[in-house]
JSON list of C-alpha atoms in Angstrom, two decimals:
[
{"chain": "Q", "resi": 1, "resn": "MET", "atom": "CA", "xyz": [7.92, 15.71, -9.86]},
{"chain": "Q", "resi": 2, "resn": "LYS", "atom": "CA", "xyz": [9.28, 18.81, -10.07]},
{"chain": "Q", "resi": 3, "resn": "GLU", "atom": "CA", "xyz": [5.12, 20.94, -9.29]},
{"chain": "Q", "resi": 4, "resn": "ILE", "atom": "CA", "xyz": [4.60, 18.33, -6.68]},
{"chain": "Q", "resi": 5, "resn": "TYR", "atom": "CA", "xyz": [7.54, 20.22, -4.78]},
{"chain": "Q", "resi": 6, "resn": "GLU", "atom": "CA", "xyz": [6.99, 23.60, -5.67]},
{"chain": "Q", "resi": 7, "resn": "GLU", "atom": "CA", "xyz": [3.09, 22.34, -4.90]},
{"chain": "Q", "resi": 8, "resn": "ILE", "atom": "CA", "xyz": [4.42, 21.66, -1.23]},
{"chain": "Q", "resi": 9, "resn": "LEU", "atom": "CA", "xyz": [5.80, 24.19, -0.63]},
{"chain": "Q", "resi": 10, "resn": "ARG", "atom": "CA", "xyz": [2.63, 27.10, -1.71]},
{"chain": "Q", "resi": 11, "resn": "LEU", "atom": "CA", "xyz": [0.82, 24.94, 0.40]},
{"chain": "Q", "resi": 12, "resn": "PHE", "atom": "CA", "xyz": [3.26, 25.00, 3.91]},
{"chain": "Q", "resi": 13, "resn": "SER", "atom": "CA", "xyz": [3.39, 28.57, 2.42]},
{"chain": "Q", "resi": 14, "resn": "GLU", "atom": "CA", "xyz": [-0.53, 28.39, 3.44]},
{"chain": "Q", "resi": 15, "resn": "ASP", "atom": "CA", "xyz": [-0.18, 26.61, 6.79]},
{"chain": "Q", "resi": 16, "resn": "LYS", "atom": "CA", "xyz": [-1.41, 23.74, 5.35]},
{"chain": "Q", "resi": 17, "resn": "GLY", "atom": "CA", "xyz": [0.29, 20.58, 5.36]},
{"chain": "Q", "resi": 18, "resn": "VAL", "atom": "CA", "xyz": [-0.34, 17.95, 2.73]},
{"chain": "Q", "resi": 19, "resn": "ILE", "atom": "CA", "xyz": [-0.62, 13.45, 1.94]},
{"chain": "Q", "resi": 20, "resn": "MET", "atom": "CA", "xyz": [3.06, 12.22, 0.14]},
{"chain": "Q", "resi": 21, "resn": "ALA", "atom": "CA", "xyz": [1.82, 9.03, -1.44]},
{"chain": "Q", "resi": 22, "resn": "THR", "atom": "CA", "xyz": [4.53, 7.13, -2.76]},
{"chain": "Q", "resi": 23, "resn": "VAL", "atom": "CA", "xyz": [5.48, 4.44, -4.80]},
{"chain": "Q", "resi": 24, "resn": "ILE", "atom": "CA", "xyz": [7.22, 2.06, -2.46]},
{"chain": "Q", "resi": 25, "resn": "GLN", "atom": "CA", "xyz": [7.25, -1.46, -4.16]},
{"chain": "Q", "resi": 26, "resn": "HIS", "atom": "CA", "xyz": [6.05, -3.35, -7.39]},
{"chain": "Q", "resi": 27, "resn": "SER", "atom": "CA", "xyz": [6.02, -6.23, -9.14]},
{"chain": "Q", "resi": 28, "resn": "GLY", "atom": "CA", "xyz": [4.12, -7.68, -12.52]},
{"chain": "Q", "resi": 29, "resn": "SER", "atom": "CA", "xyz": [3.04, -4.32, -14.78]},
{"chain": "Q", "resi": 30, "resn": "ALA", "atom": "CA", "xyz": [1.76, -2.61, -11.77]},
{"chain": "Q", "resi": 31, "resn": "PRO", "atom": "CA", "xyz": [0.92, 1.42, -13.65]},
{"chain": "Q", "resi": 32, "resn": "ARG", "atom": "CA", "xyz": [3.53, 3.17, -12.24]},
{"chain": "Q", "resi": 33, "resn": "LYS", "atom": "CA", "xyz": [7.30, 1.96, -10.82]},
{"chain": "Q", "resi": 34, "resn": "ARG", "atom": "CA", "xyz": [8.72, 2.51, -7.64]},
{"chain": "Q", "resi": 35, "resn": "GLY", "atom": "CA", "xyz": [9.49, 6.37, -7.12]},
{"chain": "Q", "resi": 36, "resn": "ALA", "atom": "CA", "xyz": [5.90, 7.58, -8.53]},
{"chain": "Q", "resi": 37, "resn": "GLN", "atom": "CA", "xyz": [4.27, 9.91, -6.51]},
{"chain": "Q", "resi": 38, "resn": "MET", "atom": "CA", "xyz": [1.75, 12.08, -6.32]},
{"chain": "Q", "resi": 39, "resn": "LEU", "atom": "CA", "xyz": [0.20, 14.77, -3.54]},
{"chain": "Q", "resi": 40, "resn": "ILE", "atom": "CA", "xyz": [-3.29, 14.90, -1.58]},
{"chain": "Q", "resi": 41, "resn": "LYS", "atom": "CA", "xyz": [-4.18, 17.84, -0.48]},
{"chain": "Q", "resi": 42, "resn": "GLU", "atom": "CA", "xyz": [-6.72, 18.62, 2.16]},
{"chain": "Q", "resi": 43, "resn": "ASP", "atom": "CA", "xyz": [-9.94, 18.98, 0.06]},
{"chain": "Q", "resi": 44, "resn": "GLY", "atom": "CA", "xyz": [-8.68, 15.34, -1.85]},
{"chain": "Q", "resi": 45, "resn": "SER", "atom": "CA", "xyz": [-7.24, 17.34, -5.15]},
{"chain": "Q", "resi": 46, "resn": "PHE", "atom": "CA", "xyz": [-3.81, 15.85, -5.89]},
{"chain": "Q", "resi": 47, "resn": "VAL", "atom": "CA", "xyz": [-0.61, 17.18, -8.09]},
{"chain": "Q", "resi": 48, "resn": "GLY", "atom": "CA", "xyz": [0.68, 13.75, -10.33]},
{"chain": "Q", "resi": 49, "resn": "SER", "atom": "CA", "xyz": [0.20, 9.97, -10.26]},
{"chain": "Q", "resi": 50, "resn": "ILE", "atom": "CA", "xyz": [1.05, 7.09, -9.09]},
{"chain": "Q", "resi": 51, "resn": "GLY", "atom": "CA", "xyz": [-1.15, 4.90, -11.70]},
{"chain": "Q", "resi": 52, "resn": "GLY", "atom": "CA", "xyz": [-4.85, 6.36, -11.76]},
{"chain": "Q", "resi": 53, "resn": "GLY", "atom": "CA", "xyz": [-7.99, 4.42, -11.77]},
{"chain": "Q", "resi": 54, "resn": "ARG", "atom": "CA", "xyz": [-9.23, 2.23, -8.74]},
{"chain": "Q", "resi": 55, "resn": "LEU", "atom": "CA", "xyz": [-5.30, 2.55, -7.22]},
{"chain": "Q", "resi": 56, "resn": "GLU", "atom": "CA", "xyz": [-5.27, 5.93, -7.27]},
{"chain": "Q", "resi": 57, "resn": "ALA", "atom": "CA", "xyz": [-9.54, 6.08, -5.57]},
{"chain": "Q", "resi": 58, "resn": "GLU", "atom": "CA", "xyz": [-7.71, 3.33, -2.95]},
{"chain": "Q", "resi": 59, "resn": "VAL", "atom": "CA", "xyz": [-5.42, 5.47, -1.79]},
{"chain": "Q", "resi": 60, "resn": "LEU", "atom": "CA", "xyz": [-7.31, 8.83, -1.21]},
{"chain": "Q", "resi": 61, "resn": "LYS", "atom": "CA", "xyz": [-9.77, 6.89, 0.26]},
{"chain": "Q", "resi": 62, "resn": "GLU", "atom": "CA", "xyz": [-7.29, 6.03, 3.26]},
{"chain": "Q", "resi": 63, "resn": "ALA", "atom": "CA", "xyz": [-5.85, 9.10, 2.91]},
{"chain": "Q", "resi": 64, "resn": "ARG", "atom": "CA", "xyz": [-8.58, 10.69, 4.21]},
{"chain": "Q", "resi": 65, "resn": "GLY", "atom": "CA", "xyz": [-7.75, 8.88, 7.72]},
{"chain": "Q", "resi": 66, "resn": "ILE", "atom": "CA", "xyz": [-4.66, 10.12, 7.51]},
{"chain": "Q", "resi": 67, "resn": "TRP", "atom": "CA", "xyz": [-5.92, 13.57, 7.78]},
{"chain": "Q", "resi": 68, "resn": "ALA", "atom": "CA", "xyz": [-7.18, 12.53, 11.45]},
{"chain": "Q", "resi": 69, "resn": "GLN", "atom": "CA", "xyz": [-4.58, 9.96, 12.88]},
{"chain": "Q", "resi": 70, "resn": "LYS", "atom": "CA", "xyz": [-1.64, 11.90, 11.40]},
{"chain": "Q", "resi": 71, "resn": "GLU", "atom": "CA", "xyz": [0.85, 8.44, 11.25]},
{"chain": "Q", "resi": 72, "resn": "ALA", "atom": "CA", "xyz": [2.14, 7.53, 8.57]},
{"chain": "Q", "resi": 73, "resn": "LYS", "atom": "CA", "xyz": [0.65, 4.10, 6.70]},
{"chain": "Q", "resi": 74, "resn": "ILE", "atom": "CA", "xyz": [1.93, 1.23, 4.03]},
{"chain": "Q", "resi": 75, "resn": "LEU", "atom": "CA", "xyz": [-0.88, -0.34, 1.89]},
{"chain": "Q", "resi": 76, "resn": "ALA", "atom": "CA", "xyz": [-0.80, -3.31, -0.12]},
{"chain": "Q", "resi": 77, "resn": "PHE", "atom": "CA", "xyz": [-2.75, -3.37, -3.56]},
{"chain": "Q", "resi": 78, "resn": "HIS", "atom": "CA", "xyz": [-3.21, -6.75, -5.69]},
{"chain": "Q", "resi": 79, "resn": "LEU", "atom": "CA", "xyz": [-3.57, -5.75, -8.99]},
{"chain": "Q", "resi": 80, "resn": "THR", "atom": "CA", "xyz": [-4.53, -9.15, -10.50]},
{"chain": "Q", "resi": 81, "resn": "GLY", "atom": "CA", "xyz": [-6.87, -10.98, -11.59]},
{"chain": "Q", "resi": 82, "resn": "GLN", "atom": "CA", "xyz": [-10.81, -10.62, -11.24]},
{"chain": "Q", "resi": 83, "resn": "GLU", "atom": "CA", "xyz": [-11.18, -8.48, -9.16]},
{"chain": "Q", "resi": 84, "resn": "VAL", "atom": "CA", "xyz": [-8.65, -6.31, -12.23]},
{"chain": "Q", "resi": 85, "resn": "SER", "atom": "CA", "xyz": [-10.73, -7.59, -15.14]},
{"chain": "Q", "resi": 86, "resn": "GLU", "atom": "CA", "xyz": [-13.96, -6.74, -13.65]},
{"chain": "Q", "resi": 87, "resn": "THR", "atom": "CA", "xyz": [-12.80, -2.97, -13.77]},
{"chain": "Q", "resi": 88, "resn": "GLU", "atom": "CA", "xyz": [-10.89, -0.55, -15.32]},
{"chain": "Q", "resi": 89, "resn": "MET", "atom": "CA", "xyz": [-7.97, -1.18, -14.79]},
{"chain": "Q", "resi": 90, "resn": "LEU", "atom": "CA", "xyz": [-5.77, -2.77, -17.51]},
{"chain": "Q", "resi": 91, "resn": "CYS", "atom": "CA", "xyz": [-2.49, -2.79, -15.87]},
{"chain": "Q", "resi": 92, "resn": "GLY", "atom": "CA", "xyz": [-2.45, -5.82, -12.83]},
{"chain": "Q", "resi": 93, "resn": "GLY", "atom": "CA", "xyz": [0.78, -6.37, -10.53]},
{"chain": "Q", "resi": 94, "resn": "GLU", "atom": "CA", "xyz": [1.15, -5.88, -6.67]},
{"chain": "Q", "resi": 95, "resn": "VAL", "atom": "CA", "xyz": [1.93, -2.12, -5.63]},
{"chain": "Q", "resi": 96, "resn": "GLU", "atom": "CA", "xyz": [2.94, -0.77, -2.57]},
{"chain": "Q", "resi": 97, "resn": "VAL", "atom": "CA", "xyz": [1.80, 2.56, -1.59]},
{"chain": "Q", "resi": 98, "resn": "PHE", "atom": "CA", "xyz": [3.24, 4.35, 1.56]},
{"chain": "Q", "resi": 99, "resn": "LEU", "atom": "CA", "xyz": [0.95, 7.55, 2.40]},
{"chain": "Q", "resi": 100, "resn": "GLU", "atom": "CA", "xyz": [2.96, 10.04, 4.65]},
{"chain": "Q", "resi": 101, "resn": "PRO", "atom": "CA", "xyz": [1.33, 12.97, 5.68]},
{"chain": "Q", "resi": 102, "resn": "LEU", "atom": "CA", "xyz": [4.13, 16.73, 5.65]},
{"chain": "Q", "resi": 103, "resn": "SER", "atom": "CA", "xyz": [3.37, 19.29, 7.41]},
{"chain": "Q", "resi": 104, "resn": "PRO", "atom": "CA", "xyz": [5.07, 23.26, 7.56]},
{"chain": "Q", "resi": 105, "resn": "GLU", "atom": "CA", "xyz": [7.33, 22.67, 10.42]},
{"chain": "Q", "resi": 106, "resn": "ILE", "atom": "CA", "xyz": [9.51, 20.69, 7.54]},
{"chain": "Q", "resi": 107, "resn": "LYS", "atom": "CA", "xyz": [9.52, 23.28, 4.84]},
{"chain": "Q", "resi": 108, "resn": "GLU", "atom": "CA", "xyz": [13.34, 24.13, 4.94]},
{"chain": "Q", "resi": 109, "resn": "ILE", "atom": "CA", "xyz": [14.03, 20.80, 3.30]},
{"chain": "Q", "resi": 110, "resn": "TYR", "atom": "CA", "xyz": [11.77, 21.05, 0.76]},
{"chain": "Q", "resi": 111, "resn": "ALA", "atom": "CA", "xyz": [12.29, 24.49, -0.40]},
{"chain": "Q", "resi": 112, "resn": "LYS", "atom": "CA", "xyz": [16.47, 22.93, -0.59]},
{"chain": "Q", "resi": 113, "resn": "VAL", "atom": "CA", "xyz": [14.63, 20.63, -2.93]},
{"chain": "Q", "resi": 114, "resn": "VAL", "atom": "CA", "xyz": [13.42, 22.88, -4.69]},
{"chain": "Q", "resi": 115, "resn": "GLU", "atom": "CA", "xyz": [16.12, 24.91, -4.86]},
{"chain": "Q", "resi": 116, "resn": "ILE", "atom": "CA", "xyz": [18.34, 21.97, -6.66]},
{"chain": "Q", "resi": 117, "resn": "LYS", "atom": "CA", "xyz": [15.63, 21.20, -9.06]},
{"chain": "Q", "resi": 118, "resn": "LYS", "atom": "CA", "xyz": [16.09, 24.92, -10.54]},
{"chain": "Q", "resi": 119, "resn": "ARG", "atom": "CA", "xyz": [19.58, 24.47, -10.51]},
{"chain": "Q", "resi": 120, "resn": "ALA", "atom": "CA", "xyz": [19.51, 20.74, -12.16]},
{"chain": "Q", "resi": 121, "resn": "ALA", "atom": "CA", "xyz": [21.34, 19.04, -9.79]},
{"chain": "Q", "resi": 122, "resn": "GLU", "atom": "CA", "xyz": [21.20, 16.05, -7.95]},
{"chain": "Q", "resi": 123, "resn": "GLY", "atom": "CA", "xyz": [20.34, 15.08, -4.43]},
{"chain": "Q", "resi": 124, "resn": "ILE", "atom": "CA", "xyz": [18.69, 12.25, -2.92]},
{"chain": "Q", "resi": 125, "resn": "LEU", "atom": "CA", "xyz": [16.00, 13.26, -0.19]},
{"chain": "Q", "resi": 126, "resn": "VAL", "atom": "CA", "xyz": [15.57, 9.96, 2.24]},
{"chain": "Q", "resi": 127, "resn": "THR", "atom": "CA", "xyz": [12.70, 8.55, 4.02]},
{"chain": "Q", "resi": 128, "resn": "PHE", "atom": "CA", "xyz": [13.51, 6.30, 6.86]},
{"chain": "Q", "resi": 129, "resn": "ILE", "atom": "CA", "xyz": [10.45, 3.70, 6.85]},
{"chain": "Q", "resi": 130, "resn": "ALA", "atom": "CA", "xyz": [9.93, 1.74, 9.70]},
{"chain": "Q", "resi": 131, "resn": "THR", "atom": "CA", "xyz": [7.63, -0.74, 10.73]},
{"chain": "Q", "resi": 132, "resn": "GLY", "atom": "CA", "xyz": [6.38, -2.10, 14.01]},
{"chain": "Q", "resi": 133, "resn": "PRO", "atom": "CA", "xyz": [6.33, -0.69, 17.15]},
{"chain": "Q", "resi": 134, "resn": "SER", "atom": "CA", "xyz": [8.11, 2.79, 17.81]}
]
């Protein structure tokens, strides 16, 4: 995950935004556990993994809309039954992914994260997720 945060800083230094995809809930034999992250760049390339296969393809497709709207979104995936058996997915289960657009205005936060990781120290980065009207 260290590479993801360093890549965020690099892109922020070029005045580019990114989208962070984070697994926030999982059940069953989901491909990745809570906290798995994938950084999505504007060109559609990415760093990290939230599970591969159809799951990541769907997240990348949804991310295109996030670039236009600049609003976070929670996606729910039901990787079970026939829809999994007809694809290359080897895992099943249910997964929720939080897509969060990040902009260079918050680079100080991620600079601190990289600094803490370089010192092999510990810290907590918290994102509050509000559902419903604001």
